[in-house]
Each structure stands twice: as structure tokens, then as C-alpha cells.
Amino acid sequence: MERRHTASRLALLLACAAVPAMALAGCSSGSGSSDAKSSASSPTGSGPSGGSATPTLAPTKFAALPASCKAITQATVNALVPKAKTPGGTPVKSDDITSRAGCSWTGNGKDGYQYRWLSVTLQRFTSSTALGTAEDQAKKRYTEQVGTLNQVPGAASATLTGLGDQAASVVSKATVAKVTSQNDSVVVRSGNVVVLVEFNGAGLEGKKNPSAGDVQSGAQRAAKEAVAAVAAANA
């Protein structure tokens, strides 16, 4: 009977924790225009008729995304989610993995009562005459994502330095079925790519929760690796 209650609580926690990642993965990326077309745009209508010219858009910094479940090293997954149910991660379904990709890991720890959930979501933007440069789109999405996370009651955000071009950490707690989880979300913009890392932890059946500091450091560790993976995929 005790296991059944624990499983029910875990399902509710997972459903609650997954919302921010879905919000990022589901937004428009403006990926309808390819990098090649965007970077190769040239003025048109410059003949005798003197028509207006189409502006040339700067080429994007990153043309590819890494495999999402490889964006965080196995050593970090093992450290943050001991005894993960799927050590290799569960990829998020995407219509276009070159523009949007994600992966998550969950587990109950070595004793079966230390719930952990780790998720990474990657979104790459491409330049478009309709939507603007890829980097401007990424800046806008970064601001929107941090704003959305800050709307969670009790959330507290802080700017991070030395991580991508822009980075922020948003700390919060969530209580589901009388279980309160300690959560941290790290949003990073690197060029035309936005990375979201979420890390949540809770002690089940009255067990002690992980500290806010441990959850924050874990989320930032994973975020640094994800940003490095983006750069490596485009080397």
C-alpha cells in the first residue's frame, strides 16, 4: 500500500515539474527559414525600377543542436539522479530535432525515497526576414522564459555570470500531495540557442529534502555541460 501511494505522488510531481519544459519546447522558433537562405539573402529589386531592397540577415552562430540525451554527461546524470530509471534519458518528442530537442531523467535514489527529476530543453532559432535575426529571437525567448518561471508563487531569480551570453537561475518550491519539492531552473542564451535545465528533488515518505544549495549547484552544473555540448556540436 505504501509503494502505491509513493508512485501516485511521483506521477503528480512529474506532471507538475514538466510544465516549464513543455512551454519552452512548444513555442515558435521561426525555423521555417533555413540558415542557408537567411545568410545568403541579397538586395532585390535594385534594377531600373528602383524597387526596395530586401535586407541581408547575419548568419546564425549555431547551425545544429547536440543529441539532447548526450548534452549532459553520464557522470553528471549519475550524480544528480542516482539510480535513474532510464540512465540514458528519455528524449522529448519533437517535429524538428534540429530546432527543438529535450531529454529527462527521473529516479528515487538508492534508498527509493529520494525523488529526483532532471530535464534539459534546447531550442535553436534561425534568421528570418519576418521574425528578425536568430540572435534577437533567442534574446526574446530567453526573456520570456525567465519571466514565465518568475510567475511561480515564491520564485526567486538571480542573474548568473560566466555562463553563455545571458543566464539566470530561478529557485522555487512546489507542493503536490503533501510532498514539497525543491526546484531550480537555469535558463541560458548562447548565441541563437536557448537552453533550459530543470532540476527538482524531494524526500518521499517524510525523508529529508535536498538543500536549495545542492539543487542550485546541480542545475548549474548540468547547464554548463549543455551549453558546452551546443558549442561542441558546431565545432
Short mmCIF file of C-alpha atoms in Angstrom, two decimals:
data_model
loop_
_atom_site.label_atom_id
_atom_site.label_comp_id
_atom_site.label_asym_id
_atom_site.label_seq_id
_atom_site.Cartn_x
_atom_site.Cartn_y
_atom_site.Cartn_z
CA MET A 1 0.00 0.00 0.00
CA GLU A 2 2.88 2.36 0.85
CA ARG A 3 4.50 1.83 -2.57
CA ARG A 4 1.18 2.63 -4.28
CA HIS A 5 0.96 6.00 -2.51
CA THR A 6 4.58 6.78 -3.37
CA ALA A 7 4.02 6.02 -7.06
CA SER A 8 0.94 8.22 -7.12
CA ARG A 9 2.83 11.13 -5.59
CA LEU A 10 5.68 10.71 -8.05
CA ALA A 11 3.30 10.82 -11.01
CA LEU A 12 1.82 14.08 -9.77
CA LEU A 13 5.25 15.58 -9.15
CA LEU A 14 6.43 14.64 -12.61
CA ALA A 15 3.37 16.20 -14.23
CA CYS A 16 3.93 19.42 -12.28
CA ALA A 17 7.67 19.60 -12.93
CA ALA A 18 7.39 19.03 -16.68
CA VAL A 19 5.32 22.14 -17.41
CA PRO A 20 8.16 24.67 -17.93
CA ALA A 21 9.99 22.37 -20.36
CA MET A 22 6.86 21.86 -22.39
CA ALA A 23 6.35 25.61 -22.50
CA LEU A 24 9.80 26.10 -23.99
CA ALA A 25 9.59 23.20 -26.43
CA GLY A 26 6.20 24.27 -27.72
CA CYS A 27 6.93 27.86 -28.73
CA SER A 28 7.56 29.10 -32.25
CA SER A 29 11.21 29.16 -33.28
CA GLY A 30 10.87 30.76 -36.67
CA SER A 31 12.62 27.72 -38.12
CA GLY A 32 10.71 27.88 -41.38
CA SER A 33 13.61 29.76 -42.97
CA SER A 34 16.82 27.82 -43.38
CA ASP A 35 20.20 29.18 -42.30
CA ALA A 36 21.43 29.00 -45.85
CA LYS A 37 18.58 31.07 -47.20
CA SER A 38 18.83 33.61 -44.40
CA SER A 39 22.56 34.14 -44.62
CA ALA A 40 22.50 34.28 -48.40
CA SER A 41 19.78 36.91 -48.67
CA SER A 42 20.75 39.71 -51.01
CA PRO A 43 19.13 43.00 -52.08
CA THR A 44 16.48 42.54 -54.73
CA GLY A 45 14.54 44.91 -56.94
CA SER A 46 17.63 47.05 -57.49
CA GLY A 47 17.15 47.25 -61.24
CA PRO A 48 15.98 50.22 -63.28
CA SER A 49 12.63 50.20 -61.49
CA GLY A 50 14.40 51.18 -58.26
CA GLY A 51 12.32 48.82 -56.06
CA SER A 52 13.02 48.44 -52.35
CA ALA A 53 15.80 46.06 -51.29
CA THR A 54 15.43 43.04 -49.03
CA PRO A 55 17.78 43.42 -46.03
CA THR A 56 20.62 40.93 -45.65
CA LEU A 57 20.43 38.98 -42.38
CA ALA A 58 23.53 37.96 -40.46
CA PRO A 59 24.30 34.22 -40.47
CA THR A 60 23.40 32.28 -37.33
CA LYS A 61 26.07 31.35 -34.80
CA PHE A 62 24.93 27.76 -34.28
CA ALA A 63 23.59 25.63 -37.12
CA ALA A 64 22.92 22.45 -35.14
CA LEU A 65 21.89 21.10 -31.75
CA PRO A 66 23.61 18.25 -29.91
CA ALA A 67 21.78 14.99 -29.22
CA SER A 68 19.67 16.09 -26.24
CA CYS A 69 20.24 12.99 -24.11
CA LYS A 70 24.01 13.39 -24.61
CA ALA A 71 24.03 17.11 -23.77
CA ILE A 72 24.60 16.23 -20.11
CA THR A 73 27.36 13.75 -19.29
CA GLN A 74 26.54 10.39 -17.76
CA ALA A 75 28.70 11.25 -14.75
CA THR A 76 26.51 14.29 -14.02
CA VAL A 77 23.31 12.32 -14.56
CA ASN A 78 24.54 9.67 -12.11
CA ALA A 79 25.45 12.34 -9.55
CA LEU A 80 22.19 14.29 -9.79
CA VAL A 81 19.77 11.39 -10.38
CA PRO A 82 21.18 8.30 -8.63
CA LYS A 83 19.56 5.08 -9.80
CA ALA A 84 17.81 6.82 -12.71
CA LYS A 85 15.04 4.67 -14.15
CA THR A 86 16.42 5.27 -17.64
CA PRO A 87 20.12 6.13 -17.31
CA GLY A 88 20.36 7.08 -20.98
CA GLY A 89 17.49 9.56 -20.62
CA THR A 90 14.05 9.83 -22.17
CA PRO A 91 14.02 12.09 -25.24
CA VAL A 92 11.20 14.56 -25.73
CA LYS A 93 9.20 14.09 -28.93
CA SER A 94 9.88 16.85 -31.44
CA ASP A 95 8.78 17.56 -35.00
CA ASP A 96 12.20 19.04 -35.77
CA ILE A 97 15.11 18.00 -33.54
CA THR A 98 17.41 20.46 -35.33
CA SER A 99 15.35 23.30 -33.82
CA ARG A 100 13.86 21.83 -30.64
CA ALA A 101 15.05 18.92 -28.54
CA GLY A 102 14.90 17.75 -24.96
CA CYS A 103 15.63 14.88 -22.60
CA SER A 104 14.77 14.00 -19.00
CA TRP A 105 15.85 11.64 -16.24
CA THR A 106 13.97 10.58 -13.09
CA GLY A 107 14.68 8.29 -10.17
CA ASN A 108 14.08 7.66 -6.48
CA GLY A 109 17.67 7.39 -5.33
CA LYS A 110 19.49 4.49 -3.75
CA ASP A 111 17.01 4.13 -0.88
CA GLY A 112 13.91 4.52 -3.04
CA TYR A 113 12.76 7.66 -1.23
CA GLN A 114 14.86 10.44 -2.75
CA TYR A 115 12.94 11.63 -5.79
CA ARG A 116 14.97 13.48 -8.42
CA TRP A 117 13.98 14.86 -11.82
CA LEU A 118 16.42 16.41 -14.30
CA SER A 119 15.48 17.87 -17.66
CA VAL A 120 17.29 19.70 -20.45
CA THR A 121 15.49 21.53 -23.26
CA LEU A 122 17.30 23.05 -26.24
CA GLN A 123 15.86 25.50 -28.74
CA ARG A 124 17.69 26.88 -31.76
CA PHE A 125 16.49 29.89 -33.76
CA THR A 126 17.18 30.76 -37.38
CA SER A 127 17.15 34.18 -39.02
CA SER A 128 14.03 35.23 -40.84
CA THR A 129 13.05 38.40 -42.69
CA ALA A 130 9.68 38.16 -40.96
CA LEU A 131 10.91 37.44 -37.40
CA GLY A 132 14.35 39.05 -37.41
CA THR A 133 17.80 37.72 -36.68
CA ALA A 134 18.23 34.39 -34.94
CA GLU A 135 20.02 36.02 -32.01
CA ASP A 136 17.29 38.62 -31.49
CA GLN A 137 14.68 35.86 -31.46
CA ALA A 138 16.74 33.93 -28.90
CA LYS A 139 17.06 37.04 -26.71
CA LYS A 140 13.29 37.49 -26.78
CA ARG A 141 12.67 33.85 -25.91
CA TYR A 142 15.20 33.98 -23.06
CA THR A 143 13.41 36.98 -21.53
CA GLU A 144 10.00 35.30 -21.94
CA GLN A 145 11.19 32.07 -20.33
CA VAL A 146 12.71 33.76 -17.29
CA GLY A 147 9.55 35.83 -16.93
CA THR A 148 7.34 32.74 -17.04
CA LEU A 149 9.39 30.95 -14.40
CA ASN A 150 9.28 34.02 -12.15
CA GLN A 151 5.47 33.88 -12.16
CA VAL A 152 5.55 30.77 -9.96
CA PRO A 153 4.48 31.82 -6.43
CA GLY A 154 7.52 32.22 -4.19
CA ALA A 155 10.01 32.05 -7.07
CA ALA A 156 13.29 33.94 -6.71
CA SER A 157 15.62 34.63 -9.63
CA ALA A 158 19.26 35.62 -9.87
CA THR A 159 21.48 36.52 -12.81
CA LEU A 160 24.36 34.13 -13.43
CA THR A 161 27.72 35.16 -14.84
CA GLY A 162 30.23 33.19 -16.87
CA LEU A 163 27.56 31.05 -18.49
CA GLY A 164 26.65 31.71 -22.13
CA ASP A 165 25.69 35.23 -23.22
CA GLN A 166 22.82 35.51 -20.74
CA ALA A 167 21.92 33.25 -17.84
CA ALA A 168 19.55 33.21 -14.89
CA SER A 169 18.64 30.82 -12.08
CA VAL A 170 15.05 30.68 -10.80
CA VAL A 171 14.51 28.90 -7.48
CA SER A 172 11.08 27.73 -6.35
CA LYS A 173 9.19 25.06 -4.43
CA ALA A 174 6.14 23.02 -5.39
CA THR A 175 3.84 21.06 -3.12
CA VAL A 176 1.87 18.17 -4.57
CA ALA A 177 0.04 15.56 -2.49
CA LYS A 178 1.69 16.94 0.68
CA VAL A 179 5.16 16.46 -0.81
CA THR A 180 7.19 19.65 -1.30
CA SER A 181 9.96 19.56 -3.88
CA GLN A 182 12.96 21.87 -4.05
CA ASN A 183 13.31 23.15 -7.63
CA ASP A 184 15.79 25.15 -9.64
CA SER A 185 15.58 26.17 -13.29
CA VAL A 186 18.55 27.59 -15.18
CA VAL A 187 17.90 29.45 -18.44
CA VAL A 188 20.86 30.24 -20.69
CA ARG A 189 21.14 32.01 -24.02
CA SER A 190 24.22 31.21 -26.05
CA GLY A 191 24.11 32.94 -29.43
CA ASN A 192 20.93 31.79 -31.16
CA VAL A 193 20.29 28.86 -28.79
CA VAL A 194 18.28 28.91 -25.55
CA VAL A 195 18.95 26.17 -23.00
CA LEU A 196 16.62 25.34 -20.11
CA VAL A 197 17.79 22.99 -17.38
CA GLU A 198 15.37 21.98 -14.61
CA PHE A 199 16.37 20.03 -11.52
CA ASN A 200 13.88 19.04 -8.81
CA GLY A 201 14.28 16.96 -5.67
CA ALA A 202 12.13 15.79 -2.76
CA GLY A 203 12.29 13.35 0.11
CA LEU A 204 9.37 10.93 0.00
CA GLU A 205 7.54 9.43 2.97
CA GLY A 206 8.90 12.08 5.32
CA LYS A 207 12.53 11.78 4.22
CA LYS A 208 14.69 14.93 4.21
CA ASN A 209 14.67 17.11 1.08
CA PRO A 210 17.87 18.09 -0.72
CA SER A 211 19.05 21.57 0.23
CA ALA A 212 18.34 24.55 -2.02
CA GLY A 213 22.10 24.99 -2.46
CA ASP A 214 22.59 21.42 -3.65
CA VAL A 215 19.74 21.70 -6.15
CA GLN A 216 21.04 25.01 -7.47
CA SER A 217 24.61 23.78 -7.90
CA GLY A 218 23.35 20.63 -9.60
CA ALA A 219 21.22 22.58 -12.08
CA GLN A 220 24.09 24.92 -12.90
CA ARG A 221 26.49 22.01 -13.39
CA ALA A 222 24.12 20.44 -15.90
CA ALA A 223 23.52 23.79 -17.65
CA LYS A 224 27.25 24.38 -18.16
CA GLU A 225 27.57 20.97 -19.78
CA ALA A 226 24.56 21.55 -22.05
CA VAL A 227 25.99 24.89 -23.25
CA ALA A 228 29.36 23.25 -23.90
CA ALA A 229 27.59 20.47 -25.84
CA VAL A 230 25.97 23.06 -28.12
CA ALA A 231 29.36 24.58 -28.91
CA ALA A 232 30.91 21.14 -29.49
CA ALA A 233 28.12 20.15 -31.89
CA ASN A 234 29.05 23.14 -34.05
CA ALA A 235 32.84 22.92 -33.82
#
